[in-house]
GROMACS .gro file of C-alpha atoms in nm:
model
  140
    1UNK     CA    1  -6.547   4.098   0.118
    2UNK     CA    2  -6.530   4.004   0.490
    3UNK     CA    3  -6.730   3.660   0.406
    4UNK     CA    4  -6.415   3.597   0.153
    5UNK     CA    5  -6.157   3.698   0.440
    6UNK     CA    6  -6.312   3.477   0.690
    7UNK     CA    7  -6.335   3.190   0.447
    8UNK     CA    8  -5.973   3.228   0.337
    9UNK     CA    9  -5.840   3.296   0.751
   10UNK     CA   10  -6.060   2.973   0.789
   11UNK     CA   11  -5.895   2.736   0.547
   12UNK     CA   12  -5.564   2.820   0.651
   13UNK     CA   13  -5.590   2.794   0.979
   14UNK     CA   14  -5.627   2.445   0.918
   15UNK     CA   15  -5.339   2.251   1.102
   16UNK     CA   16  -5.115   2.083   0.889
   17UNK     CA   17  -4.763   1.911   0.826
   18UNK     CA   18  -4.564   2.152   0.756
   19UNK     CA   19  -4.193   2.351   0.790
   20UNK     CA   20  -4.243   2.677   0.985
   21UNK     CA   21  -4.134   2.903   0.710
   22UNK     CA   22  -4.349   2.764   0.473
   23UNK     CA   23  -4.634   2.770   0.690
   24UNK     CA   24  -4.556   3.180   0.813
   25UNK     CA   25  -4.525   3.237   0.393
   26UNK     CA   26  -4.871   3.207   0.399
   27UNK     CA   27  -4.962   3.483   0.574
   28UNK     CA   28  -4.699   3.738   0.410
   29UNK     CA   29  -4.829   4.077   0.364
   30UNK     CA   30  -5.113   4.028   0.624
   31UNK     CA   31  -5.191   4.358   0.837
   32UNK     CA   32  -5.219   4.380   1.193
   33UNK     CA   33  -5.575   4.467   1.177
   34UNK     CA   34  -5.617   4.097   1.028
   35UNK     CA   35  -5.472   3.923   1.295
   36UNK     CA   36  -5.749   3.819   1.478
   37UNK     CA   37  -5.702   3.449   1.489
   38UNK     CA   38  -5.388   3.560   1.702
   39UNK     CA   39  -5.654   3.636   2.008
   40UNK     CA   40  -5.486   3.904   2.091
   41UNK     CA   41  -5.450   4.314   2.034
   42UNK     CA   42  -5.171   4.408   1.834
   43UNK     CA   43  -5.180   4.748   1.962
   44UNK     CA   44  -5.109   4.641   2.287
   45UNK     CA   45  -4.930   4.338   2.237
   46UNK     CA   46  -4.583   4.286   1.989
   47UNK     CA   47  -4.723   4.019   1.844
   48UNK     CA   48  -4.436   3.855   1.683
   49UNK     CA   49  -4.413   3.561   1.948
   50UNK     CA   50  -4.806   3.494   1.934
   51UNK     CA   51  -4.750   3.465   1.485
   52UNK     CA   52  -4.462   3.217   1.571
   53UNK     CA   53  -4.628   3.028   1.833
   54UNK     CA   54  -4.921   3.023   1.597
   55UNK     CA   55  -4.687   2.917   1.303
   56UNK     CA   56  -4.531   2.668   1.514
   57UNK     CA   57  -4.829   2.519   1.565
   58UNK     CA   58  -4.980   2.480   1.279
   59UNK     CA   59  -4.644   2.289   1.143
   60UNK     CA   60  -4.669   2.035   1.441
   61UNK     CA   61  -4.372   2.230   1.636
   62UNK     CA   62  -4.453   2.309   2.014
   63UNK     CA   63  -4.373   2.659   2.099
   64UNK     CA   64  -4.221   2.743   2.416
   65UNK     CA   65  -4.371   2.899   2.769
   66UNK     CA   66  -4.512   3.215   2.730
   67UNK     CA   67  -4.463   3.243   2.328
   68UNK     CA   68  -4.638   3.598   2.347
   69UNK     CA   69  -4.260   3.723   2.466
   70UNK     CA   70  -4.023   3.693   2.243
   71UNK     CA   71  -3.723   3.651   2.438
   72UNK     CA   72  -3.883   3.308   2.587
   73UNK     CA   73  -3.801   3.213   2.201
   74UNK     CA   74  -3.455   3.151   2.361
   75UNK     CA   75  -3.549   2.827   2.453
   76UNK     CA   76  -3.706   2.692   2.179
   77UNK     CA   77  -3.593   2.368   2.006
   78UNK     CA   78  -3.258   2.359   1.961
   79UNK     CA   79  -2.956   2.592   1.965
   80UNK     CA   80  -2.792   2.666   1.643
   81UNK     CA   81  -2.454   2.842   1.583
   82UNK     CA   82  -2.587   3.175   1.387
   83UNK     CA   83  -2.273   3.104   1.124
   84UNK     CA   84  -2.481   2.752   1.063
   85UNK     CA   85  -2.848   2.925   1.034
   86UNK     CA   86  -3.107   2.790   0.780
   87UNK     CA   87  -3.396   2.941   0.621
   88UNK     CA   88  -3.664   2.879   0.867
   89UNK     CA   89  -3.469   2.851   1.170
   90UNK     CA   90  -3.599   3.083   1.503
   91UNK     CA   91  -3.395   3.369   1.565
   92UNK     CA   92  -3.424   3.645   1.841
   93UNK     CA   93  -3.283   3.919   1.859
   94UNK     CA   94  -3.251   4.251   2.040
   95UNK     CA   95  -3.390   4.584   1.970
   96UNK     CA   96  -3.269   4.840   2.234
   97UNK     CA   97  -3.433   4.705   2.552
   98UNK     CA   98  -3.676   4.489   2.387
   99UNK     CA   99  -3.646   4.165   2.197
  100UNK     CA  100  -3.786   4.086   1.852
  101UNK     CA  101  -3.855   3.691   1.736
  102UNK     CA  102  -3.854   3.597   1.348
  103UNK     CA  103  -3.789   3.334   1.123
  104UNK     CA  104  -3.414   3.329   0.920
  105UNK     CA  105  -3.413   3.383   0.559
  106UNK     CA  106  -3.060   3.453   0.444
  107UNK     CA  107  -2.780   3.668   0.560
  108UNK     CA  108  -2.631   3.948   0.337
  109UNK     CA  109  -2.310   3.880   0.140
  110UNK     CA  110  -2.095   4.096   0.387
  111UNK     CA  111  -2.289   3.965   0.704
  112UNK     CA  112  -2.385   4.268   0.835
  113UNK     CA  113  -2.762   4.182   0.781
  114UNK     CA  114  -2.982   3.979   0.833
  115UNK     CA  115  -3.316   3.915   0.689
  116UNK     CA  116  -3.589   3.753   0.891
  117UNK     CA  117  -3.944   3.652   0.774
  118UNK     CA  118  -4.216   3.761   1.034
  119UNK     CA  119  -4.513   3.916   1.225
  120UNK     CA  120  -4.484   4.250   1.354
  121UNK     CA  121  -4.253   4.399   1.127
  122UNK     CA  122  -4.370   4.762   0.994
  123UNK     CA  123  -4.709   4.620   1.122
  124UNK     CA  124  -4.785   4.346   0.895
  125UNK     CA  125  -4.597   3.960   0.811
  126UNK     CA  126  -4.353   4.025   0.594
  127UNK     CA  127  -3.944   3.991   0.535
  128UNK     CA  128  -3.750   4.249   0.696
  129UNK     CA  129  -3.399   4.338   0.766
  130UNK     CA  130  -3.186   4.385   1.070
  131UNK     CA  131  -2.824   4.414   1.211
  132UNK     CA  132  -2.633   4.087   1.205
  133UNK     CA  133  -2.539   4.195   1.541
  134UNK     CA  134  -2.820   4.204   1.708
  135UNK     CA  135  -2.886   3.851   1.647
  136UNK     CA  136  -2.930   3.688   2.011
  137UNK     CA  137  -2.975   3.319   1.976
  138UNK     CA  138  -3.083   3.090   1.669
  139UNK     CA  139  -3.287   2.791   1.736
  140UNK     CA  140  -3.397   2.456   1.544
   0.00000   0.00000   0.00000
């Protein structure tokens, strides 16, 4: 089984030309505890900005200084009115005192929510939803 896992981890960590979100859908429903091309511990370390810097990466995007915090996602590409977000744009956002960094997916109907593709959610890659309001910046 690990020879499989290391095989599979090997052939897509292959760079390639790619969008970001298509790229991170790759890796949905990975675990923490299978992160270890991230180089880093998840149980010490959110690692939501070392997935996207990773992600960025591998689609030929350069992430930003310090991509292991995820408020230095702020400064990534370019900024984007959140009314105008696309699926695959960067967004941050705030959670309490912290900050959280994820890829856009859609916005509920109402746009109270909105859903966000990413690392470190519930412990694993995978689509999740927050408060529209908590949205701090969108990026491109």
């Amino acid at each position: 089984m690990k020879v499989i896992l290391v095989i599979v981890l090997t052939v897509l960590a292959v760079p390639c030309e790619a969008d970001m979100m298509g790229t991170a859908s790759k890796y949905k429903s990975m675990h923490e505890r299978s992160i270890s091309f991230l180089s880093i511990n998840p149980r010490r370390v959110s690692w939501c900005g070392a997935f996207l810097a990773f992600v960025a990466k591998r689609s030929s995007r350069q992430p930003p200084p310090n991509p292991n915090m995820a408020v230095s996602w702020r400064k990534f590409g370019k900024p984007v009115f959140f009314r105008a977000a696309r699926r695959g744009d960067v967004v941050v956002i705030r959670t309490g005192r912290r900050f959280h960094v994820s890829l856009f997916d859609h916005i509920d109907q109402r746009r109270q929510y909105v859903y966000l593709f990413g690392g470190n959610q519930s412990n694993r890659v995978q689509l999740s939803r927050y408060r529209a309001s908590s949205v701090v910046a969108v990026r491109r």
